[in-house]
PDB file of C-alpha atoms and ligand atoms in Angstrom:
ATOM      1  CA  UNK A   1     -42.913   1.010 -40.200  1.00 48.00           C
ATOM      2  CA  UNK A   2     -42.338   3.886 -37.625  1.00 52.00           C
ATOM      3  CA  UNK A   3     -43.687   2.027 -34.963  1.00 54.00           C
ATOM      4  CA  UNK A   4     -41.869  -1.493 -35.436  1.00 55.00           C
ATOM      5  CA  UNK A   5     -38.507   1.295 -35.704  1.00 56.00           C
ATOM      6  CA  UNK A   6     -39.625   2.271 -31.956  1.00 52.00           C
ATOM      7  CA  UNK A   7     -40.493  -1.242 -30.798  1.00 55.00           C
ATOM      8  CA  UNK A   8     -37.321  -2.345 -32.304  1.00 51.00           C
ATOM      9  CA  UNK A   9     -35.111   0.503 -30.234  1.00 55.00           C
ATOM     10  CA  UNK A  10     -37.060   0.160 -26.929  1.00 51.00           C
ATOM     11  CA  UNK A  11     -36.128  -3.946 -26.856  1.00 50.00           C
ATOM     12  CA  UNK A  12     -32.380  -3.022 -27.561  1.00 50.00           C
ATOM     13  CA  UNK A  13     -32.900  -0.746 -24.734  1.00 50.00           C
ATOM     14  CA  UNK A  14     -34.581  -3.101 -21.973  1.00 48.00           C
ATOM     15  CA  UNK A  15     -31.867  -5.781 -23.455  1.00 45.00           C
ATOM     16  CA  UNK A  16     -29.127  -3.902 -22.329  1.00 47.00           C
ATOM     17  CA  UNK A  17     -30.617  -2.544 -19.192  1.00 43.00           C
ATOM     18  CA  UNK A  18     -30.967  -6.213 -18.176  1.00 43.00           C
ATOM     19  CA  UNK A  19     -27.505  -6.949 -19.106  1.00 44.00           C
ATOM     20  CA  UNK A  20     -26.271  -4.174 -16.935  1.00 43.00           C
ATOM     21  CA  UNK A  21     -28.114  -5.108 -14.122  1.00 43.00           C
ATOM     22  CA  UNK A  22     -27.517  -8.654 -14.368  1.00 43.00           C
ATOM     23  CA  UNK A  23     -24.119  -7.813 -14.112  1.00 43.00           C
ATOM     24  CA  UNK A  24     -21.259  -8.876 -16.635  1.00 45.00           C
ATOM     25  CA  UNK A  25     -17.495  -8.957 -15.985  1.00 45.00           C
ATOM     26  CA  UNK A  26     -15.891  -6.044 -14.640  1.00 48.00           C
ATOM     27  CA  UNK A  27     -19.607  -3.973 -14.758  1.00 49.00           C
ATOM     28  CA  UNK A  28     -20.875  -5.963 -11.768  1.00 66.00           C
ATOM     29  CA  UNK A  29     -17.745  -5.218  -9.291  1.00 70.00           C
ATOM     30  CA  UNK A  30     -17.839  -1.293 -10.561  1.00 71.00           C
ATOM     31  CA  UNK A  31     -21.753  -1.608  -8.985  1.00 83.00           C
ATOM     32  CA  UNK A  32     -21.078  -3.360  -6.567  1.00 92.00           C
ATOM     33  CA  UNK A  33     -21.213  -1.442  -3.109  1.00 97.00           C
ATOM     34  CA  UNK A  34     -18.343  -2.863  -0.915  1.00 97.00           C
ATOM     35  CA  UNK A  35     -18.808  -2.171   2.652  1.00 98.00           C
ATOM     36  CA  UNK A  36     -22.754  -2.841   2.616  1.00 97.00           C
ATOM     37  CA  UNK A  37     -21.424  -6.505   0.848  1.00 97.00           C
ATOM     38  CA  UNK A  38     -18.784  -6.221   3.630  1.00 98.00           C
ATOM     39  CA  UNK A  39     -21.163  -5.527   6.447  1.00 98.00           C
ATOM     40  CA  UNK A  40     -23.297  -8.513   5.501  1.00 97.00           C
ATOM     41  CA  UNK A  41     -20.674 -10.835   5.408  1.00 97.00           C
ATOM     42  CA  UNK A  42     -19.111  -9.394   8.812  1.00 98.00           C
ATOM     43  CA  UNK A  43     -15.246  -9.125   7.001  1.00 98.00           C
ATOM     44  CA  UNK A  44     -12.901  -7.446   4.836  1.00 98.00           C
ATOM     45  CA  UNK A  45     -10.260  -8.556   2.815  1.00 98.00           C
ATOM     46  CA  UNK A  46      -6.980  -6.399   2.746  1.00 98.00           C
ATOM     47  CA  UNK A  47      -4.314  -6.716   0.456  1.00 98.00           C
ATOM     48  CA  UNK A  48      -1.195  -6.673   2.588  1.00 98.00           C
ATOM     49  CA  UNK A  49       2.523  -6.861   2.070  1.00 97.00           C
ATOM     50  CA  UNK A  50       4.130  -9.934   3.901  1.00 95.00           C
ATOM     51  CA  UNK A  51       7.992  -9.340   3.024  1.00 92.00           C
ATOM     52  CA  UNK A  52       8.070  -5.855   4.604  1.00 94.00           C
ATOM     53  CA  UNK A  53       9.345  -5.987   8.160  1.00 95.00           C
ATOM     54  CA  UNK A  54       7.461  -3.516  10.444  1.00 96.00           C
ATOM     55  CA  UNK A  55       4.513  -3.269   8.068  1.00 97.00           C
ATOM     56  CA  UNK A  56       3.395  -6.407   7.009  1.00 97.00           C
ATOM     57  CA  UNK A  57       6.055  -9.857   7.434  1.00 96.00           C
ATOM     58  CA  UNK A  58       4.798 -13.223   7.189  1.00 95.00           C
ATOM     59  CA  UNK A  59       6.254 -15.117  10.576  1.00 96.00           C
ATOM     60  CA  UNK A  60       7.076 -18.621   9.647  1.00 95.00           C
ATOM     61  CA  UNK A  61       6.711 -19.734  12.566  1.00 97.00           C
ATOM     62  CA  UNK A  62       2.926 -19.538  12.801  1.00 97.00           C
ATOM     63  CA  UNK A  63       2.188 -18.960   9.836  1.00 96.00           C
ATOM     64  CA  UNK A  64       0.586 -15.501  10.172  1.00 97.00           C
ATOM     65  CA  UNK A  65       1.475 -11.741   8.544  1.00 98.00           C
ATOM     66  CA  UNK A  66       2.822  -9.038  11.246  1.00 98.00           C
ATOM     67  CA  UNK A  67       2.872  -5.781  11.388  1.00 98.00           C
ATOM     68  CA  UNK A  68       1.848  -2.141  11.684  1.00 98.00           C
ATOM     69  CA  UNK A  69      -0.678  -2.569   8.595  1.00 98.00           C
ATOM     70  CA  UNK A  70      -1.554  -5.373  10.180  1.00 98.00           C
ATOM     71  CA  UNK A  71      -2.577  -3.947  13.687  1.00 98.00           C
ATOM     72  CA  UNK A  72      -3.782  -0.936  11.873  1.00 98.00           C
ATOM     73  CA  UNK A  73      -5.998  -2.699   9.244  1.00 98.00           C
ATOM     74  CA  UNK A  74      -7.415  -5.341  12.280  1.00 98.00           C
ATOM     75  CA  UNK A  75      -8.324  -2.303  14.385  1.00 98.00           C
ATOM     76  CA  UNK A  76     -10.175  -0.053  11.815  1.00 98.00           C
ATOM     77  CA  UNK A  77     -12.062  -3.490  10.675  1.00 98.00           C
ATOM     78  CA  UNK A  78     -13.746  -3.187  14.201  1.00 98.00           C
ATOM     79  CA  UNK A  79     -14.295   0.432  13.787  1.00 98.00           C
ATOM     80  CA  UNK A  80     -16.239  -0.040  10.637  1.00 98.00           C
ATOM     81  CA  UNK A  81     -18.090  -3.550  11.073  1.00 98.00           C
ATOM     82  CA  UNK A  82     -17.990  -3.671  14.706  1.00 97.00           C
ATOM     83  CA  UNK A  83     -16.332  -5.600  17.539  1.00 94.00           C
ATOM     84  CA  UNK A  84     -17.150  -9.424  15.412  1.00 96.00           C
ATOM     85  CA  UNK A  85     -15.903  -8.266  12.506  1.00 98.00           C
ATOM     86  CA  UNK A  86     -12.470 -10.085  10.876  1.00 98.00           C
ATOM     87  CA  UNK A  87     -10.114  -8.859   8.933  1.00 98.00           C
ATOM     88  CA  UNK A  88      -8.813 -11.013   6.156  1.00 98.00           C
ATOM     89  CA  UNK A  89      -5.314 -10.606   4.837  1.00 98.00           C
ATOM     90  CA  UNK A  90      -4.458 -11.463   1.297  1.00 98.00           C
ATOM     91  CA  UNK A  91      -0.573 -10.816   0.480  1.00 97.00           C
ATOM     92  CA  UNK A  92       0.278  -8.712  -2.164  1.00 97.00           C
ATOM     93  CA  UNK A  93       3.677  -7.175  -3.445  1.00 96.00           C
ATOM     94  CA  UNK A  94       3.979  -3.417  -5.151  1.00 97.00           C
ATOM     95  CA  UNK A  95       3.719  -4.942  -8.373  1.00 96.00           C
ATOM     96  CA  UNK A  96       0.345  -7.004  -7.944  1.00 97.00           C
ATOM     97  CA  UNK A  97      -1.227  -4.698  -5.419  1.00 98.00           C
ATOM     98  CA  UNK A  98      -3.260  -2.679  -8.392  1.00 97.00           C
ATOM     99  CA  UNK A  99      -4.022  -5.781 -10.190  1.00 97.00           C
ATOM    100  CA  UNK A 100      -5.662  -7.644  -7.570  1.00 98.00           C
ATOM    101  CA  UNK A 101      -7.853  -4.845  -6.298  1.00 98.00           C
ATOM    102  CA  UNK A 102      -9.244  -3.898 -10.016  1.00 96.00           C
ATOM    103  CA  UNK A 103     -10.012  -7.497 -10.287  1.00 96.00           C
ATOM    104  CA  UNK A 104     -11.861  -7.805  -7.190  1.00 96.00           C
ATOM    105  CA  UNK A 105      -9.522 -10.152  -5.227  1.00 97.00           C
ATOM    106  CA  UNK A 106      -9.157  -7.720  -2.296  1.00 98.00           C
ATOM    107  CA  UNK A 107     -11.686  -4.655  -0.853  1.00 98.00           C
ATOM    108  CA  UNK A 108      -8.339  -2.365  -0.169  1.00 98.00           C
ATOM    109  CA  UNK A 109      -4.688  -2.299  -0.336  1.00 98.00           C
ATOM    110  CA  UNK A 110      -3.302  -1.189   3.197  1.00 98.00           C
ATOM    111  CA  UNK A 111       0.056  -2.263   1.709  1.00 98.00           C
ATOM    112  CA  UNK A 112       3.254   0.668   2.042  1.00 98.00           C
ATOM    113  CA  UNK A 113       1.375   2.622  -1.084  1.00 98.00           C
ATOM    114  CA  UNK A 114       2.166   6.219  -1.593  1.00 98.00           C
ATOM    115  CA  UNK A 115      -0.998   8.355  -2.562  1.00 98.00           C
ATOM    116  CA  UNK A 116       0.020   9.743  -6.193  1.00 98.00           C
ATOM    117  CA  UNK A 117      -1.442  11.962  -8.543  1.00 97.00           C
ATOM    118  CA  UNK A 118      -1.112   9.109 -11.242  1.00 97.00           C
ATOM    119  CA  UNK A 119      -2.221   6.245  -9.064  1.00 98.00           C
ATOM    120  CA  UNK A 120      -5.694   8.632  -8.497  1.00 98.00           C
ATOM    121  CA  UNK A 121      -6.018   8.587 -11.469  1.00 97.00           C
ATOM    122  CA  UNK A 122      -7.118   4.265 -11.186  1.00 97.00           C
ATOM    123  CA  UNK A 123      -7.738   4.175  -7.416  1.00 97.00           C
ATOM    124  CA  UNK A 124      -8.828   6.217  -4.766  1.00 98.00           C
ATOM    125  CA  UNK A 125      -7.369   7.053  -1.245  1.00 98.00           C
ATOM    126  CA  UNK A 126      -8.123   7.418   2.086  1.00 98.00           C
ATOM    127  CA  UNK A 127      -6.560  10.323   4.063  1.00 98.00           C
ATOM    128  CA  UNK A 128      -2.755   9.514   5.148  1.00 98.00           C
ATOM    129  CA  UNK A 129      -2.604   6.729   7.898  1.00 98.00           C
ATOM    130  CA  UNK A 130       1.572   7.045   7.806  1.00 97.00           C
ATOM    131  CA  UNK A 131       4.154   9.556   6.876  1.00 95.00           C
ATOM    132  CA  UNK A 132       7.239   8.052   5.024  1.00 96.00           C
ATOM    133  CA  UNK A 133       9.286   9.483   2.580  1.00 97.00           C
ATOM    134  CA  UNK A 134      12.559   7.948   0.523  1.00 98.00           C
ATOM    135  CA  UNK A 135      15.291   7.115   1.285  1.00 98.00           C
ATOM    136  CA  UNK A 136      18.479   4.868   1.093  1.00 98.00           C
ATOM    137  CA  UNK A 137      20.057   1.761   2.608  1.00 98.00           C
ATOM    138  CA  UNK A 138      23.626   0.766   2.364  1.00 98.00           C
ATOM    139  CA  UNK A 139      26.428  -1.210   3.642  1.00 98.00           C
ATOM    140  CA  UNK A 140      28.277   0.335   7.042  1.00 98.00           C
ATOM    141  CA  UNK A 141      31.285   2.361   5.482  1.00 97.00           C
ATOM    142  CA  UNK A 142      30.098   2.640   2.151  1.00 98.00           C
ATOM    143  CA  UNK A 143      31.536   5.804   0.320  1.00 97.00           C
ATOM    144  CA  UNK A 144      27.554   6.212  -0.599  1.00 98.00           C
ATOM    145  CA  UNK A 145      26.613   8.750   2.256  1.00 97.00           C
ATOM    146  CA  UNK A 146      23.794   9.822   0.122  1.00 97.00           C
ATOM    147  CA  UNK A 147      21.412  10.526  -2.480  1.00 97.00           C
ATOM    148  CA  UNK A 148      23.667  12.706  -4.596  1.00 97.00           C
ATOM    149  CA  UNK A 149      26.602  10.103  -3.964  1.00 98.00           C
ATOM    150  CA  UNK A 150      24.376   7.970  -5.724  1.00 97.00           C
ATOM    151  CA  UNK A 151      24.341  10.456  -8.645  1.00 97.00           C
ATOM    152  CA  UNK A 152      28.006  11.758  -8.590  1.00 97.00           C
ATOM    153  CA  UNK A 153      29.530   7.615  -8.486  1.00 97.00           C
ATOM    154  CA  UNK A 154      27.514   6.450 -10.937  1.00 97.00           C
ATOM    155  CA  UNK A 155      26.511   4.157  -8.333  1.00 98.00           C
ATOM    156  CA  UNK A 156      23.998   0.613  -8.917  1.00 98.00           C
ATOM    157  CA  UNK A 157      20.823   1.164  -6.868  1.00 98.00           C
ATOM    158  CA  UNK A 158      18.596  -1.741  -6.368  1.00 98.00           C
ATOM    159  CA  UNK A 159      15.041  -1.449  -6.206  1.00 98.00           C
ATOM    160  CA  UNK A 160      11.148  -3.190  -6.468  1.00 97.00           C
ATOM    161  CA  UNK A 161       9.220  -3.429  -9.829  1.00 97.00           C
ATOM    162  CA  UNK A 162       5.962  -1.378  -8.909  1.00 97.00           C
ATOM    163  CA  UNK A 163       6.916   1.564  -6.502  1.00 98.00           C
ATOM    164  CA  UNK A 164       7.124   4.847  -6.853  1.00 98.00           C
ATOM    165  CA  UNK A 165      10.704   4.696  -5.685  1.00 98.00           C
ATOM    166  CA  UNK A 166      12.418   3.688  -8.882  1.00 98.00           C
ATOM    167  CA  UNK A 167      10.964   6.181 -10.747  1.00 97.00           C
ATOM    168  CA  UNK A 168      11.428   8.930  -8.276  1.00 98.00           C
ATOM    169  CA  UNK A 169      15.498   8.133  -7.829  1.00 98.00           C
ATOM    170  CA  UNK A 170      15.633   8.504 -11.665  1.00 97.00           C
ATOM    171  CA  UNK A 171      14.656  11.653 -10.705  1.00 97.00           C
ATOM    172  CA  UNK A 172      17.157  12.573  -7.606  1.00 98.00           C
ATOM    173  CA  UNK A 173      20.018  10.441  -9.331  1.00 98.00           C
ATOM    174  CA  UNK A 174      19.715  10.159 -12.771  1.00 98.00           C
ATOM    175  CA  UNK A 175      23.305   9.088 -13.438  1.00 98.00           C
ATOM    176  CA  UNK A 176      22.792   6.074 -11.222  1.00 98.00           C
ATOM    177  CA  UNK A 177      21.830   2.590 -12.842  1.00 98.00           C
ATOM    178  CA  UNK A 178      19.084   1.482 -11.356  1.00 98.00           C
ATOM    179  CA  UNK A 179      18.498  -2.439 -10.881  1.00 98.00           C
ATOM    180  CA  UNK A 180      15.117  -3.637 -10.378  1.00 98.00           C
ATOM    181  CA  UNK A 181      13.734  -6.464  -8.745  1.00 97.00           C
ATOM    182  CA  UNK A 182      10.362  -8.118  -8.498  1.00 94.00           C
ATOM    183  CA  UNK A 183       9.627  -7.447  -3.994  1.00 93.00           C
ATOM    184  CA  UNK A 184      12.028  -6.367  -1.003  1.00 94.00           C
ATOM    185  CA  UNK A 185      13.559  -9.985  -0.286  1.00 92.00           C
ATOM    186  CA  UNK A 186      14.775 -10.307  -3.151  1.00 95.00           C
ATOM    187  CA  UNK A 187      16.052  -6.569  -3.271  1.00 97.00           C
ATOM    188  CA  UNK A 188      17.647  -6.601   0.307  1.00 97.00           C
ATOM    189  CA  UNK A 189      19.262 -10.570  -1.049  1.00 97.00           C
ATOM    190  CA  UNK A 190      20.336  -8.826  -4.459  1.00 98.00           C
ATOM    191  CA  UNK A 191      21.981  -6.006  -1.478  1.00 98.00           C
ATOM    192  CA  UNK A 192      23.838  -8.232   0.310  1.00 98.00           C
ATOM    193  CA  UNK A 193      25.397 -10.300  -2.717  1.00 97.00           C
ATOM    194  CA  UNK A 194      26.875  -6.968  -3.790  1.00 97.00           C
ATOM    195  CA  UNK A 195      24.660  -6.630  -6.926  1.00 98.00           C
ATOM    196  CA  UNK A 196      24.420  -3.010  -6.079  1.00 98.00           C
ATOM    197  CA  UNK A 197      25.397  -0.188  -3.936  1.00 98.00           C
ATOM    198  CA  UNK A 198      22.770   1.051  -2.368  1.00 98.00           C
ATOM    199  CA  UNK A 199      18.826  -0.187  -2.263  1.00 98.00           C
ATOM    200  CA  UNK A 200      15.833   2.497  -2.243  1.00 98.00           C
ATOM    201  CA  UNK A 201      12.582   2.629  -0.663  1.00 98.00           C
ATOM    202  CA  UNK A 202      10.927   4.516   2.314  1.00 98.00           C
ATOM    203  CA  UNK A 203      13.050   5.154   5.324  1.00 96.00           C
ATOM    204  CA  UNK A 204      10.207   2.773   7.409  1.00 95.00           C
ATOM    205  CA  UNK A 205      10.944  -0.024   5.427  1.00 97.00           C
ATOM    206  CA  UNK A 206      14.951   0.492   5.082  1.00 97.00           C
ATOM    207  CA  UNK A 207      14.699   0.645   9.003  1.00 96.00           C
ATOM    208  CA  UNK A 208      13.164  -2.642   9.071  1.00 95.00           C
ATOM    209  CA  UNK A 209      16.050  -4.240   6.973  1.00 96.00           C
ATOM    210  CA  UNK A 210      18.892  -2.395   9.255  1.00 96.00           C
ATOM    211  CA  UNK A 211      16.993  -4.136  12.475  1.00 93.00           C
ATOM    212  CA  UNK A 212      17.732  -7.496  10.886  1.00 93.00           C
ATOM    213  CA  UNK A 213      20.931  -6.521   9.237  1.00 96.00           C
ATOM    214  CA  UNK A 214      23.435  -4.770  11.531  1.00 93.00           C
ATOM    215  CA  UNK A 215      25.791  -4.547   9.126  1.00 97.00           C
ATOM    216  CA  UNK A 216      23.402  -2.209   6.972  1.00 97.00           C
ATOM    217  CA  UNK A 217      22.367   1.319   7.612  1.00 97.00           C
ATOM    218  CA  UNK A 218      20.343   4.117   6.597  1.00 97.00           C
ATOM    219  CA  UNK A 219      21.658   7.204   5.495  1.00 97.00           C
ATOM    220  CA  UNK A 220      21.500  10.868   4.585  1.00 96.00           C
ATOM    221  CA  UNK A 221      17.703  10.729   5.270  1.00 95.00           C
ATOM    222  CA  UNK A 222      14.559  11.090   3.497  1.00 96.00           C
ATOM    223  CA  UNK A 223      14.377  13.021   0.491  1.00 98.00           C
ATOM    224  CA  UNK A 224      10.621  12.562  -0.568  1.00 98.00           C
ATOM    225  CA  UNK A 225       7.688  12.878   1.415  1.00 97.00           C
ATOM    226  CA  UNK A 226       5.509   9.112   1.092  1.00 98.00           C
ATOM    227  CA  UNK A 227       1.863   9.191   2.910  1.00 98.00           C
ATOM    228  CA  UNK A 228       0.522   5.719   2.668  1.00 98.00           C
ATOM    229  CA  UNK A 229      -3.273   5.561   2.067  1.00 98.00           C
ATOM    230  CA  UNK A 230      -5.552   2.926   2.083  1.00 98.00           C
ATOM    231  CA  UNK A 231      -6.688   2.504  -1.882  1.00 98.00           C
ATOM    232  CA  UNK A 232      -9.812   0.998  -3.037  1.00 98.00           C
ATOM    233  CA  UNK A 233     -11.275   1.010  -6.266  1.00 97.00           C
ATOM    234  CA  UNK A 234     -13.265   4.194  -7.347  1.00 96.00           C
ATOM    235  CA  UNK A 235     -16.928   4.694  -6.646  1.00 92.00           C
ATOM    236  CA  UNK A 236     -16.429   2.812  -3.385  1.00 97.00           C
ATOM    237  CA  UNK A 237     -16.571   6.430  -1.735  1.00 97.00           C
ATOM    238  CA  UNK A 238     -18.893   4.785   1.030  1.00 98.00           C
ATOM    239  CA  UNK A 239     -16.315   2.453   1.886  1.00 98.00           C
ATOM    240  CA  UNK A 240     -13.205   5.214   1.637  1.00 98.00           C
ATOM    241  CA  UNK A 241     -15.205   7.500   3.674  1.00 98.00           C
ATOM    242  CA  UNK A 242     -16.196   4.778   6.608  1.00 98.00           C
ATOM    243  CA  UNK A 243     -11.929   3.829   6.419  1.00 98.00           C
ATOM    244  CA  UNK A 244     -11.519   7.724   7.385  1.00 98.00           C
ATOM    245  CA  UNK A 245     -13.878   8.186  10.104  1.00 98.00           C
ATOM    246  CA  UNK A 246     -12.332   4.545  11.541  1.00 98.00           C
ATOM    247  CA  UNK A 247      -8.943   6.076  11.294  1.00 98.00           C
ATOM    248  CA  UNK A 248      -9.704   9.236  13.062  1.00 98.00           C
ATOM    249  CA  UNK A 249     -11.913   7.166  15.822  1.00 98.00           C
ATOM    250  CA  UNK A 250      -8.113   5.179  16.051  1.00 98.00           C
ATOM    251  CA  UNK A 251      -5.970   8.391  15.954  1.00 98.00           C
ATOM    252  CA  UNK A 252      -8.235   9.869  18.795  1.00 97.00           C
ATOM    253  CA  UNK A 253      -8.265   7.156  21.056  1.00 97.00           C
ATOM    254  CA  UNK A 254      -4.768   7.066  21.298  1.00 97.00           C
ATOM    255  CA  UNK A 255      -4.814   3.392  19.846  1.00 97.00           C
ATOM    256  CA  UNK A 256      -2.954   4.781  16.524  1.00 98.00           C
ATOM    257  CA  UNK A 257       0.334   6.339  18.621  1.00 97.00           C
ATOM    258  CA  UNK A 258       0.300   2.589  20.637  1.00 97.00           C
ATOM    259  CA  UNK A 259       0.799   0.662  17.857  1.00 98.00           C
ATOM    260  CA  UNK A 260       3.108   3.434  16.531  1.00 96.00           C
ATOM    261  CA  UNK A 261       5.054   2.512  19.494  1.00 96.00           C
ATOM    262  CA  UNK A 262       4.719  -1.063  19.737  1.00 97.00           C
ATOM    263  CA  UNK A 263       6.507  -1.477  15.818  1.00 97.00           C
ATOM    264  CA  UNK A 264       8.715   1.604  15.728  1.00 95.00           C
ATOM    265  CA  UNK A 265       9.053   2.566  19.461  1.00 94.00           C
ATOM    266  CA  UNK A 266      12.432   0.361  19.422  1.00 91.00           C
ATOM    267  CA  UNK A 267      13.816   0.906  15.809  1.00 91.00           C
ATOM    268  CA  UNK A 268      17.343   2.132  16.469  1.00 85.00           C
ATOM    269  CA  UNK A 269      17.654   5.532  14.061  1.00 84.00           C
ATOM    270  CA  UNK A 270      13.430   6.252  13.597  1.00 87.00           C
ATOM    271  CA  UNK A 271      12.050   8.522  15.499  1.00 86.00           C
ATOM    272  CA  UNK A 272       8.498   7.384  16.136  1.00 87.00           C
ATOM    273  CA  UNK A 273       7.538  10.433  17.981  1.00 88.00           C
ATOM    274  CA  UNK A 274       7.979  12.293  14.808  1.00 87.00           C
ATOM    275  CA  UNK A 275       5.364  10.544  13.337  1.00 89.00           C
ATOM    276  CA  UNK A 276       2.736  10.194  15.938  1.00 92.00           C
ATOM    277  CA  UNK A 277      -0.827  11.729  15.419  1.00 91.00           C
TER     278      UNK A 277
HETATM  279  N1  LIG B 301       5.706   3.874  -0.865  1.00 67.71           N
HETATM  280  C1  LIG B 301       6.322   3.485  -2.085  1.00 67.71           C
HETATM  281  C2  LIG B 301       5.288   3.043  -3.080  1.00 67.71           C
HETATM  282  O1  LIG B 301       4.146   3.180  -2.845  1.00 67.71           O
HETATM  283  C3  LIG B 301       7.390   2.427  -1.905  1.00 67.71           C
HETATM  284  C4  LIG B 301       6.998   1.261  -1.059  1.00 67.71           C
HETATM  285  C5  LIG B 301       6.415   0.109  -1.842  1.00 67.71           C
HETATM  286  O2  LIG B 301       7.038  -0.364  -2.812  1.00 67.71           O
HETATM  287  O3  LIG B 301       5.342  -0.334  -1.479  1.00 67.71           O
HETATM  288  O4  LIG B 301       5.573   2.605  -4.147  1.00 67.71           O
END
């Protein structure tokens, strides 16, 4: 009886370790090892934003996304796979960014994404490849001059489903009613309609509206501090740790404070020389 007890638990076992290995649902992409599947197939797929001018803006024209993240996520492809590697761009917004990397549909998000104690706790981060922080956009002359303006009016802010910015102004202006809406185009649209007073995000991307939108400015500057990392999922440390030796390589070479130049270098109000490496 003993023995058919042990025969009985050692088939369970050997059942399960070929279920494991075989690989079902979310198990197989948790063991999966990115880069090595990455460096075989000679690409990586970033999740990118594509309504964020200066970061990451689909050009109708041709069809293709533009941007800093863009430059920045092209250059440390080469770093990591070498010079024939691609870099593939899937577009996400700040709502489906976490989504689509826990389900495998992209290798990293290199998408405006603040490193947070609470988004550590699903993702993990690279080392800061950009230093934001919050801020406010409103119509030239409005009596909003700033954050606490926001507070002491009562004012309507307007800003995205997903970012850290609507919980942090809940925070800074808790009086204010906040209006939320589901990606920047329809935030900066909901702006200029008169829906609400003021929108919030990171100074880089409120820049980015005011160079389309003279009529709109930034003001009373940041009051956060916002490093972007690049996230992947967790126990891809191999493929964290090859995106921070690629960034360094990039930061070294001088190739980071070039394309720092080439997308900020002519944004009237940003300093770019603040935030070069
Ligand atoms: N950096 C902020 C965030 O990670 C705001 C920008 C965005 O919505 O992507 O949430």
């Amino acid at each position: 009886m003993k023995v058919k007890q042990w025969r009985f638990g050692l088939l369970t076992t050997l059942l399960m370790l070929i279920m494991v290995v075989s690989g079902c649902g979310s198990r197989s992409l948790a063991t999966k090892n990115i880069l090595k599947e990455d460096q075989k197939t000679q690409a990586i797929t970033w999740g990118v934003k594509a309504d964020t001018r200066l970061f990451g803006l689909m050009d109708v024209k041709d069809n293709q996304i533009k941007g800093f993240e863009i430059d920045l996520a092209k250059a440390l492809t080469k770093e990591m796979l070498g010079k024939n590697g691609q870099a593939k761009f899937i577009q996400v917004n700040s709502q489906t960014r976490m989504p689509l990397l826990k389900n495998g549909n992209i290798d990293a998000i290199i998408a405006t994404m603040t490193i947070t104690p609470e988004r550590e706790k699903q993702v993990d981060f690279s080392r800061s490849y950009f230093d934001a922080g919050q801020a406010i956009l409103v119509k030239n002359g409005s009596p909003i001059k700033n954050v606490a303006d926001l507070n002491q009016k009562k004012a309507t802010v307007l800003g995205v489903v997903g970012s850290n910015s609507v919980q942090t102004i809940k925070k800074f202006a808790p009086k204010a009613k906040l209006m939320q809406l589901s990606d920047y185009s329809q935030a900066l649209t909901a702006l200029k309609s008169g829906q609400g007073d003021a929108l919030t995000t990171d100074n880089g991307i409120l820049y980015g509206m005011a160079a389309e939108n003279p009529g709109y400015s930034v003001v009373g500057g940041t009051f956060t501090k916002e490093p972007y990392g690049v996230a992947v999922n967790k126990n891809q440390t191999d493929f964290r740790n090859a995106v921070n030796v690629a960034l360094t390589k990039i930061e070294k070479s001088g190739d980071y404070n070039r394309l720092l130049k080439k997308w900020f270098g002519h944004v009237k109000g940003f300093n770019y020389k603040e935030v070069q490496r």
